[in-house]
XYZ file of C-alpha atoms in Angstrom:
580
model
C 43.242 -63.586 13.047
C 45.088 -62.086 15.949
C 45.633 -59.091 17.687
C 48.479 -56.438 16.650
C 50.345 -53.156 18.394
C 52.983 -51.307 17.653
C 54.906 -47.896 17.985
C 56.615 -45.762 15.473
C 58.716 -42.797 16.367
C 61.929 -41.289 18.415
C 60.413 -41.812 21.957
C 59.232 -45.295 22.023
C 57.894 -47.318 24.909
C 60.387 -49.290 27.085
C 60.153 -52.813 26.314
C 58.703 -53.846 29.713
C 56.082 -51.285 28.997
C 55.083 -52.414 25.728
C 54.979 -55.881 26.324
C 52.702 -55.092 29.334
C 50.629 -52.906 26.658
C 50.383 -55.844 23.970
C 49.488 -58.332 26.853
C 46.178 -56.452 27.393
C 45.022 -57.921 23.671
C 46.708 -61.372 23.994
C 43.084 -62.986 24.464
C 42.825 -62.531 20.652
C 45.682 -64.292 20.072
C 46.856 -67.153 22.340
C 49.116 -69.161 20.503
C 51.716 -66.731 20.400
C 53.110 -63.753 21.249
C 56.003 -61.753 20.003
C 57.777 -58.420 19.521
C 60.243 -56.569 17.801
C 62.324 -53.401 17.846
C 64.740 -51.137 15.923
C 65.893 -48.850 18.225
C 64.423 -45.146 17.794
C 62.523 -46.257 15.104
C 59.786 -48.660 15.558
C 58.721 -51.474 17.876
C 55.878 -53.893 16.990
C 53.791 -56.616 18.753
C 51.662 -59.621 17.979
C 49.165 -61.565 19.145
C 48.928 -64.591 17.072
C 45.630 -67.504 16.372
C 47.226 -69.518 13.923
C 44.292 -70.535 11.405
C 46.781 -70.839 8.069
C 50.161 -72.323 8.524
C 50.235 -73.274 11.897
C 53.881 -73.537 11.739
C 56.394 -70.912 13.681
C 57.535 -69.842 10.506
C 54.025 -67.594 10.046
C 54.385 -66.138 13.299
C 54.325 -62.064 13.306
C 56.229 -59.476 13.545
C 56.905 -60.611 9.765
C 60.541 -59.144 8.401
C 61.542 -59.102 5.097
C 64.755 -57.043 3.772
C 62.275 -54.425 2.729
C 59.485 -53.967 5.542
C 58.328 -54.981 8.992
C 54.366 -56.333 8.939
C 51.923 -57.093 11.576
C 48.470 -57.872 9.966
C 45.221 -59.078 11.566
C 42.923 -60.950 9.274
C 43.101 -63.468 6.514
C 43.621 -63.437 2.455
C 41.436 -66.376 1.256
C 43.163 -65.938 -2.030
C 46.665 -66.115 -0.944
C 47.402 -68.895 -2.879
C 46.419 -67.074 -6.246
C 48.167 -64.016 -5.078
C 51.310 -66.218 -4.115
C 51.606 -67.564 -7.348
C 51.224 -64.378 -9.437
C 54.183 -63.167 -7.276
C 56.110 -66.269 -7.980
C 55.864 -65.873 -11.850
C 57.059 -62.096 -11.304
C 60.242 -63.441 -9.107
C 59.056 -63.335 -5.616
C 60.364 -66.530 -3.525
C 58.511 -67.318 -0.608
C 60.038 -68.738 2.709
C 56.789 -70.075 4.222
C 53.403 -71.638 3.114
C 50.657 -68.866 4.729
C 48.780 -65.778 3.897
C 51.223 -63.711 6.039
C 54.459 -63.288 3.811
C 51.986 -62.688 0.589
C 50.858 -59.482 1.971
C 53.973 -58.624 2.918
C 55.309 -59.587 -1.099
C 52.087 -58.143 -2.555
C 52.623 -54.624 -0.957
C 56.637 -54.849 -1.733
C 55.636 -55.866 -5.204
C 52.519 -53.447 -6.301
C 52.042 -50.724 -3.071
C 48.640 -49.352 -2.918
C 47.328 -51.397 -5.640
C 47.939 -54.876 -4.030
C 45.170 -54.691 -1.742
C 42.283 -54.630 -4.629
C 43.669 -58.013 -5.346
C 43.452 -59.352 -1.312
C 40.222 -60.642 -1.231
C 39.398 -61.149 2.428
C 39.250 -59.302 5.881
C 42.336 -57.419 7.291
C 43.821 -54.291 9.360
C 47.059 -54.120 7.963
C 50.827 -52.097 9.588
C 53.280 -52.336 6.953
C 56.500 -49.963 7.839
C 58.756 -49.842 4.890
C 62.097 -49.733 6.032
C 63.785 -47.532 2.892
C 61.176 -44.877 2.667
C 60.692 -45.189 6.540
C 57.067 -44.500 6.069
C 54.023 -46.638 8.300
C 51.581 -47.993 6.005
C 48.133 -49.024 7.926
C 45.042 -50.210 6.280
C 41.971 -52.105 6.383
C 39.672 -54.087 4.341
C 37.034 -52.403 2.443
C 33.863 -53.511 4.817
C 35.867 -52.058 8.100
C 35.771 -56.064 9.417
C 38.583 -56.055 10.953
C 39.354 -52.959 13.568
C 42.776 -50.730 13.403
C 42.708 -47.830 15.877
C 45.544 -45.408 15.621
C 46.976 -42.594 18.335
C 49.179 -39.727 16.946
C 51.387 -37.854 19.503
C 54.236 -36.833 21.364
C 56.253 -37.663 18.075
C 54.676 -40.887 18.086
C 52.380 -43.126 15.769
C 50.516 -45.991 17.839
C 48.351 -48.095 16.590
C 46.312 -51.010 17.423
C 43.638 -54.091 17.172
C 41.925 -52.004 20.403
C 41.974 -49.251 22.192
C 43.314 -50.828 25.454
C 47.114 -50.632 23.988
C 47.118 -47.166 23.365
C 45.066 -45.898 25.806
C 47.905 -46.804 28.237
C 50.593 -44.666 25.969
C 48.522 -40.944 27.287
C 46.081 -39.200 28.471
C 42.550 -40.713 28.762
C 39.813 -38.661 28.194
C 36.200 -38.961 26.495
C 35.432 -37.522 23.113
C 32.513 -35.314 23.732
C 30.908 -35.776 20.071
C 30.969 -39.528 19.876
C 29.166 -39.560 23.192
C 26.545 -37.646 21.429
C 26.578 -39.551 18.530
C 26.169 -42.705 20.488
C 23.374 -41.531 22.975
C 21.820 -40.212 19.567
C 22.251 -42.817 17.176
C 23.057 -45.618 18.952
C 26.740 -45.617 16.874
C 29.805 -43.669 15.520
C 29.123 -40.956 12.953
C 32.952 -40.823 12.356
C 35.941 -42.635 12.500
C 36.830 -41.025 15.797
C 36.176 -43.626 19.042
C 34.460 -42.902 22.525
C 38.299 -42.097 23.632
C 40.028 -38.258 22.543
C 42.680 -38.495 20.180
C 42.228 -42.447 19.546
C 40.975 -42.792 15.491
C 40.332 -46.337 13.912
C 40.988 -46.376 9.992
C 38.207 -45.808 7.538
C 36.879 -48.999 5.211
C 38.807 -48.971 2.346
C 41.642 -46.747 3.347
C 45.160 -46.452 3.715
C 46.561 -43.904 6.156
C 50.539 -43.180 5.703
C 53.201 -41.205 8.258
C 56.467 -40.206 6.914
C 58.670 -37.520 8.235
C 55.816 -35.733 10.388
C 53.275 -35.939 7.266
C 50.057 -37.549 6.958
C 48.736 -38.991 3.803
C 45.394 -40.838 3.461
C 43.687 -42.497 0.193
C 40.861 -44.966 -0.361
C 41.969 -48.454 -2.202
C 38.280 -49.325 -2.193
C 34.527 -46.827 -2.313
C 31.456 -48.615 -1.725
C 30.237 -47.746 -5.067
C 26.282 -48.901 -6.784
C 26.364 -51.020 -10.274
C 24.030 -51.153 -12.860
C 20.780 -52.701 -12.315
C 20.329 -52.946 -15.826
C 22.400 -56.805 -15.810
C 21.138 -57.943 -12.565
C 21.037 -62.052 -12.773
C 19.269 -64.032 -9.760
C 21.824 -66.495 -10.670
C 24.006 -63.883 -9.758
C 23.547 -63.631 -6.189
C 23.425 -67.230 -5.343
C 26.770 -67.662 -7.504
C 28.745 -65.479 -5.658
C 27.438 -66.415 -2.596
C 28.604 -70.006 -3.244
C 32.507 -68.660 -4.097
C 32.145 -66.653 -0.927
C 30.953 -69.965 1.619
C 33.640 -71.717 -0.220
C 36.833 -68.846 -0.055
C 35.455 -68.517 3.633
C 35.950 -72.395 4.436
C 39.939 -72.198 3.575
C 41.821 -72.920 6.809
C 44.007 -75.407 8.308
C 41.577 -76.212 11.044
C 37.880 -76.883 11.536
C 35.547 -74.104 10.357
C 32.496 -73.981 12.246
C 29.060 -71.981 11.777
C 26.936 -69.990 13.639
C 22.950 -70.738 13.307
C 20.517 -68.835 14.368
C 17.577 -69.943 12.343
C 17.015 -66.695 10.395
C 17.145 -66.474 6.923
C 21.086 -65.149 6.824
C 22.893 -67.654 9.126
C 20.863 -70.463 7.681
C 21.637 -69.778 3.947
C 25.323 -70.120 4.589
C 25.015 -73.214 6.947
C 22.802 -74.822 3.808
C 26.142 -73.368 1.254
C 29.023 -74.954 3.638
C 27.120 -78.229 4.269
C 26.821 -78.339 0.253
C 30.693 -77.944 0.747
C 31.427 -79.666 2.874
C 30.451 -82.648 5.073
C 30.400 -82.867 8.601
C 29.920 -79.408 9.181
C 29.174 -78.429 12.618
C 26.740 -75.613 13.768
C 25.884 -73.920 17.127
C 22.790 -72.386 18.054
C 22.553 -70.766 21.763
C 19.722 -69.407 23.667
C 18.874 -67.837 26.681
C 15.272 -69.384 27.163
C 14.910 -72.822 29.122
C 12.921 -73.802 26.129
C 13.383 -74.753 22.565
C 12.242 -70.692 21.341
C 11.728 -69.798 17.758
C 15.133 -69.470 16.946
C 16.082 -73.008 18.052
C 12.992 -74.656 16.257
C 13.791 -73.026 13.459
C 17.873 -73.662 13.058
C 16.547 -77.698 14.268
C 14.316 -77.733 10.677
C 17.974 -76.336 9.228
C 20.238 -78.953 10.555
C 18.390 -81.063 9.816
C 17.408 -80.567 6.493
C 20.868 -79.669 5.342
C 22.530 -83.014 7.485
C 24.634 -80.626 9.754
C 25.624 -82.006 13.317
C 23.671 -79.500 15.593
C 24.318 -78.286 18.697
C 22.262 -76.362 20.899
C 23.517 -74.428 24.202
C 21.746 -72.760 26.734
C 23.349 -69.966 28.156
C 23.083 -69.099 31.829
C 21.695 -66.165 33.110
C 24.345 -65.178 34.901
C 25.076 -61.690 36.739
C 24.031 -59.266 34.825
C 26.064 -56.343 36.198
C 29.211 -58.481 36.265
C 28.550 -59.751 32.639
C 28.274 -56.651 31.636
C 31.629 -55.091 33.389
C 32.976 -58.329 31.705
C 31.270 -57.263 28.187
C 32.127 -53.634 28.112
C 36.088 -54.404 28.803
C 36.208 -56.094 25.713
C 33.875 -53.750 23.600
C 35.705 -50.682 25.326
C 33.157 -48.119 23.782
C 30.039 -47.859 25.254
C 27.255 -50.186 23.518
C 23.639 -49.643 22.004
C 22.430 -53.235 21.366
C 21.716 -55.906 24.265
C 22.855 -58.582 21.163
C 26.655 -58.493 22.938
C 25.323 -61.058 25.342
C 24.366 -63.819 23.249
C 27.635 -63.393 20.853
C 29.849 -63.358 23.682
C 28.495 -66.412 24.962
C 28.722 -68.582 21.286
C 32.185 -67.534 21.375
C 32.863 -69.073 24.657
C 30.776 -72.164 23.591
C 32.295 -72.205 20.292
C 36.447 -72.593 21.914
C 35.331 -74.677 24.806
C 33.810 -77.172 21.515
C 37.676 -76.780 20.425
C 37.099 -74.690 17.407
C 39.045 -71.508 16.134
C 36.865 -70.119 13.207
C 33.092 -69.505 13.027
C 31.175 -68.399 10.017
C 28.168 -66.056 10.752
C 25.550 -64.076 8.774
C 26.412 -60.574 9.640
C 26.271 -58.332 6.782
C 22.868 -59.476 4.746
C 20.789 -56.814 5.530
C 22.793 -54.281 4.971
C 23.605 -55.564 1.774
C 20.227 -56.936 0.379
C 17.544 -54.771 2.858
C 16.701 -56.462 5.673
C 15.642 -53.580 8.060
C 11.810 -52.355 8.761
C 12.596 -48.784 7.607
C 13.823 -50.369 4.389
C 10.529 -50.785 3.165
C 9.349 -47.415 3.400
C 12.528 -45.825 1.515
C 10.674 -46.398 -1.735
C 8.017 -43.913 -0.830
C 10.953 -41.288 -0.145
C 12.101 -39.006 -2.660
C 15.736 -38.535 -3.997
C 16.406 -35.315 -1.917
C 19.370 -36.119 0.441
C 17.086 -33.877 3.556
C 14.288 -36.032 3.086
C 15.757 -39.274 3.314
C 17.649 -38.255 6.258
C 14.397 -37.315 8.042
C 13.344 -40.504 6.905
C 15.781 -42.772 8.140
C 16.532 -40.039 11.590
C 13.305 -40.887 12.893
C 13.388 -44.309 12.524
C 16.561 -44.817 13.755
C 17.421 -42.563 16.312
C 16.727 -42.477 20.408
C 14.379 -40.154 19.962
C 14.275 -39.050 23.894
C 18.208 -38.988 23.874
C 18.350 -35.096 24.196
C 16.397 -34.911 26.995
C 18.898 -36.262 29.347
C 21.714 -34.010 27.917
C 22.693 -31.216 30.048
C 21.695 -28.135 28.338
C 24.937 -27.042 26.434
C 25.722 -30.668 25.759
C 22.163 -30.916 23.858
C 22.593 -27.645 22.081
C 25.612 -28.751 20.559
C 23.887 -31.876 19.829
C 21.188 -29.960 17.967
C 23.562 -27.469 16.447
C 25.493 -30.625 14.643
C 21.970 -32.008 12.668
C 23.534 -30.074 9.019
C 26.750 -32.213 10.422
C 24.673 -35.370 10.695
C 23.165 -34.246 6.652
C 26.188 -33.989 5.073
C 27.775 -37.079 6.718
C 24.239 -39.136 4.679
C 24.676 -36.798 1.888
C 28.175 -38.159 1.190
C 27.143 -42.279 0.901
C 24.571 -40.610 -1.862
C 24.063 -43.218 -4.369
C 21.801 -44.614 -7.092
C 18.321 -44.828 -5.030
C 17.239 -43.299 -1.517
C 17.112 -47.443 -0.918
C 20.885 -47.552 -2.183
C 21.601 -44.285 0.300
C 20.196 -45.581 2.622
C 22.091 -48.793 2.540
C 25.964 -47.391 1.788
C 25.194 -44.892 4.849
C 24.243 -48.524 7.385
C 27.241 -50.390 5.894
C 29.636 -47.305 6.370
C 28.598 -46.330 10.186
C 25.936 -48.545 11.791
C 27.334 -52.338 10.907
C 30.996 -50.701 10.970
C 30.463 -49.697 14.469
C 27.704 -51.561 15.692
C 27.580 -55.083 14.170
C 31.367 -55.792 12.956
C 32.901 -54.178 16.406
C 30.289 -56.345 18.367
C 31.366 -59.777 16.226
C 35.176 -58.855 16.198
C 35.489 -58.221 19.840
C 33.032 -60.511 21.050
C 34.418 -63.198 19.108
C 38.146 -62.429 19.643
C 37.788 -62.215 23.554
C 37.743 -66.031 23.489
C 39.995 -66.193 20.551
C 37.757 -67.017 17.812
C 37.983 -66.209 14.495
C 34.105 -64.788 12.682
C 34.185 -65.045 9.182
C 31.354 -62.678 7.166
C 30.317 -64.435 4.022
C 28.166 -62.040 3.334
C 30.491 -59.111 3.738
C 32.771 -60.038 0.227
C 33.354 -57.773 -2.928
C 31.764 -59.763 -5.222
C 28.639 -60.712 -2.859
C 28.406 -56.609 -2.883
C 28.693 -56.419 -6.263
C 26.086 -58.770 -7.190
C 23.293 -57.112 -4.611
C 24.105 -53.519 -5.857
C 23.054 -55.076 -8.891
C 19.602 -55.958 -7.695
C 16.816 -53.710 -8.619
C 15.111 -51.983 -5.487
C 11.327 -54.250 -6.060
C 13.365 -57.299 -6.089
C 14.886 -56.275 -2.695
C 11.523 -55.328 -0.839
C 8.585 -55.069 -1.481
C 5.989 -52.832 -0.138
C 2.581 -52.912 -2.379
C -0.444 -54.396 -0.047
C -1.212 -57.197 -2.141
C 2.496 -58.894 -1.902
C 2.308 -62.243 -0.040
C 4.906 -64.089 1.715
C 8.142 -62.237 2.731
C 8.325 -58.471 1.631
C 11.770 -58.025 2.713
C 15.660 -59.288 1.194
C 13.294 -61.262 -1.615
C 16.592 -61.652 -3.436
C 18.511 -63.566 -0.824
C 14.905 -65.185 0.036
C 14.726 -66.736 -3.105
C 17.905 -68.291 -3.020
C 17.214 -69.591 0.129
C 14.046 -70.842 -1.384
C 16.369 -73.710 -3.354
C 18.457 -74.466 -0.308
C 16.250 -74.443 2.310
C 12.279 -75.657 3.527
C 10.083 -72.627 2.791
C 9.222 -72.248 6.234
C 12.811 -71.022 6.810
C 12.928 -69.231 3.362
C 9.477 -67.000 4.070
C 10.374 -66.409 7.597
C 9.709 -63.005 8.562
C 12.566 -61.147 10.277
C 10.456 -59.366 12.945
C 7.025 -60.105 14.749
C 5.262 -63.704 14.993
C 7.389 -66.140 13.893
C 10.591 -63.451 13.808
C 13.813 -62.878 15.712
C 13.538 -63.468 19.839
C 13.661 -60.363 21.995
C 16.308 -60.144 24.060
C 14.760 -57.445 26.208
C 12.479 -60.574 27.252
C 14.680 -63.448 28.031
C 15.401 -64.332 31.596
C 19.370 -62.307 30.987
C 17.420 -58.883 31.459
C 15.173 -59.838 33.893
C 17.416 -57.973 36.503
C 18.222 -54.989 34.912
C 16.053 -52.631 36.435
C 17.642 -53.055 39.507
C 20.965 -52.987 37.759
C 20.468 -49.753 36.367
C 19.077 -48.552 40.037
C 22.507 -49.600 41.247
C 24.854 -47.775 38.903
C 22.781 -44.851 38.936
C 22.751 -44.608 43.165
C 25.612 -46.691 44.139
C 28.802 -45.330 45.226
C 30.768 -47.957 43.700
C 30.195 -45.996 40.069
C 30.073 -42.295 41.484
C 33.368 -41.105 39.742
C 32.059 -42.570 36.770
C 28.819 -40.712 36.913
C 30.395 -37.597 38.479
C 33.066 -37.594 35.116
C 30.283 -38.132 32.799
C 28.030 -35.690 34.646
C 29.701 -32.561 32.388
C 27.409 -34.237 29.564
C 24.527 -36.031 31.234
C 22.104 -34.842 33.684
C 21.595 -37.816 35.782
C 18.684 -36.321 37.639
C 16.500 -36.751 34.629
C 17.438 -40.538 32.886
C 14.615 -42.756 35.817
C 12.050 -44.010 33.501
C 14.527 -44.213 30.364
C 13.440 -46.742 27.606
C 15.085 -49.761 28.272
C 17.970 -49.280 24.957
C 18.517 -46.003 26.320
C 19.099 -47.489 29.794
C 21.211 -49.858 28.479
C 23.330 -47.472 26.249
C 23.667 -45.432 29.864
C 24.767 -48.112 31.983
C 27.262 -49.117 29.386
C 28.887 -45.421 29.045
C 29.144 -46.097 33.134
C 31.090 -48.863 32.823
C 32.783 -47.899 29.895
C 34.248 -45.185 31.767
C 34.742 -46.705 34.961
C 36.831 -49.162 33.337
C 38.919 -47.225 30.483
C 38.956 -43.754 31.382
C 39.133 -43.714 35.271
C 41.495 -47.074 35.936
């Protein structure tokens, strides 16, 4: 895991400017830094955590004879991989995942990264064909944002590198998008002209020419040789190809159903494991009681934090410059404190539960998909009002909303494209390709990596994906009146159900008994008045003066408190990375 940068083109940044560039990602990489150059050609950065072959010798920018790498991420099979490439000739100089990918994509080109299993954003430039090579893992885990211009191809683990190398300006539809939904709609970020790679893709530039291809689709099996044994197999492989790394792996428990099923797998792996719950309330809440009955039934060494309150508004400025793009979900608070709790323990890698309901239907609106027919319209109705900020528009200034309104068939066709299997299996393939890409994955990488910490998804794993797409829609949820017990992600429940008390296993995700509310712990306690502040103070009136083209501030008083929240972050969003 690390951060990476780099430049490819005829009018590349000075040296001093660069470095100065790269140092604004360094936090997700503190154990090294380095760069290279060739001179009108390319110059490339890296931030390195070491987590496999702590050695120098893995230390980026990687060179072989053939290509110059920088890759963020890690290959849990590397040692497979390695030795497939031995038997074809390949000698390797060094004992990490690093030089594989850099042998695999010499070896086999596009086809080499259908046999990475893991998380990555890959730049490979190959130094005969002079063509840049990026791309990422097939769940979008690991960011890589790209910038195109001036002769130039940039790209980067964030935005804060490239947004240094031109003009900074905001992207008028993904504000929309995010004031609507909450989340990207595209690949395009908050920033104009800055891009991130698609899941699954591989984006080339050669001689002025683009070329992009997917290595990976998010594709549905058949239901018809769906095992339960299945699921709880691959989810074993996954906890265990998740554990490899030459320093303690910790794991994040929350005492949900997701977190708690791989802290029960890794403690089965491995002993001594050590998990970390945090919370916000000064007493032991629902989600503490409930991760206490896991440590303790699975023998983990537990350890619960309380996080301070803190300043809200300065958390927040602090929150936003790492997330960059404005945010939807008040669940950046509690994330970016574990990480800070997790490094200050001395650890570099965390494994959380991200990814489960996505994959095996863990959202209210799930339930309801089954009563939806297979018409594309429908089920976009369906899942637009449940998801959407419904009031959103009504703080628009008037051509800013029309366009918003004008852009639904957009919004149709972008759902129409994840079509597969069921409305339930739509449904799904749309959330993992937009709302956990953008909302959940950007939250844990950045969150995570501003303290230097490593998240690992179990969860988010070809075969785990495999094995759910499998899973017939009634053994997913479950919505007829007389079901008892949990109606939701019965698959995953049931192998919890071996691994876990059935308290924990039959926990319901929402109301009594479910998730806390954030909007209720003592952290946003002061918001109101820090939303009265941004909107009347004059230390944010550029920000609310550039953003005024699109928002008319005159009508937001009285917002919902997510749409608040999604406002005061677009504030400080661009106060931070568009105005300084």
């Amino acid at each position: 895991m690390c951060g990476i940068f780099g430049v490819v083109g005829q009018r590349l940044p000075t040296d001093e400017d660069f470095l100065t560039a790269l140092k604004t990602i360094e936090h997700r990489g503190p154990d090294n830094l380095s760069m290279r150059r060739i001179d009108n050609e390319l110059i490339f950065g890296h931030a390195r955590l070491s987590i496999i072959d702590l050695s120098n010798a893995s230390n980026q920018p990687f060179v072989t004879d053939r290509s110059h790498l920088v890759y963020n991420g890690e290959i849990y099979n590397y040692r497979e991989v390695r030795e497939e490439l031995r038997k074809l000739g390949c000698v390797f100089n060094t004992s990490g995942d690093t030089e594989v990918v850099a042998r695999a994509f010499e070896q086999w080109g596009d086809a080499c990264f259908d046999k990475l299993h893991g998380m990555f954003a890959i730049a490979l430039y190959d130094l005969q064909s002079k063509t840049l090579h990026l791309a990422r893992d097939r769940f979008g885990i690991k960011p890589l944002y790209v910038r195109a211009n001036e002769g130039n191809v940039a790209f980067a683990s964030e935005a804060k590198p490239l947004l240094r190398l031109g003009r900074r300006a905001i992207n008028a539809a993904v504000l929309q998008e995010i004031i609507l939904w909450g989340f990207h709609l595209s690949q395009n970020s908050f920033f104009e002209g800055i891009w991130q790679v698609a899941p699954g893709e591989i984006v080339s530039f050669a001689d002025g020419e683009v070329r992009r291809r997917r290595w990976a689709a998010d594709t549905t099996q058949s239901k018809r040789w769906w095992k339960e044994l299945g699921i709880q197999k691959s989810l074993e492989r996954s906890v265990e190809d998740h554990m490899v790394a030459d320093v303690p792996v910790a794991v994040a428990l929350s005492g949900g159903l997701d977190s708690s099923v791989i802290a029960a797998l890794a403690a089965k792996q491995r002993g001594n494991l050590v998990a970390f719950t945090t919370t916000f309330s000064d007493h032991d809440d629902d989600e503490v009681v409930y991760a206490r009955m896991v440590a303790k039934h699975c023998g983990i060494d537990h350890h619960v934090v309380r996080l301070p309150s803190g300043d809200l508004e300065q958390m927040l400025r602090t929150i936003v410059n790492h997330m960059e793009e404005p945010i939807a979900n008040p669940n950046v608070f509690p994330t970016f404190g574990l990480s800070k709790v997790i490094r200050d323990a001395g650890f570099k890698v965390i494994l959380m539960g991200e990814g489960s309901d996505e994959i095996f239907a863990g959202y209210p609106w799930h339930r309801a998909a089954q009563e939806v027919g297979a018409d594309v319209r429908s089920m976009y109705e369906h899942y637009r009002r449940r998801r959407t900020q419904s009031k959103a528009a009504g703080y628009l200034q008037k051509p800013s909303a029309d366009a918003l309104a004008n852009r639904e068939s957009e919004f149709v066709e972008t759902f129409r494209r994840q079509t597969a299997g069921t409305p339930l299996d739509t449904m799904l393939a749309f959330e993992r390709a937009y709302q956990m890409q953008f909302s959940q994955l950007l939250r844990v990488d950045k969150m995570m990596m501003a303290h230097g910490i490593e998240a690992r998804v179990p969860y988010l794993y070809a075969s785990v994906l495999d094995a759910a797409n499998r899973i017939p829609d009634n053994r997913k949820i479950n919505i007829s009146p007389k079901h008892r017990g949990r109606s939701d992600k019965i698959a995953l429940a049931r192998v919890a159900g071996k691994l876990l008390p059935a308290k924990v296993a039959n926990r319901p995700k929402f109301g009594k008994g479910g998730t806390v509310n954030l909007w209720e712990t003592p952290l946003m306690a002061e918001m109101d008045a820090v939303a009265d502040k941004m909107l009347t103070s004059s230390d944010y009136r550029d920000a609310r003066s550039h953003l005024s083209e699109w928002i008319d501030w005159k009508t937001v008083k009285g917002t919902p408190a997510k749409q608040m929240f999604t406002l005061m972050s677009m504030i400080m969003a661009t106060d931070l990375h568009i105005l300084q």
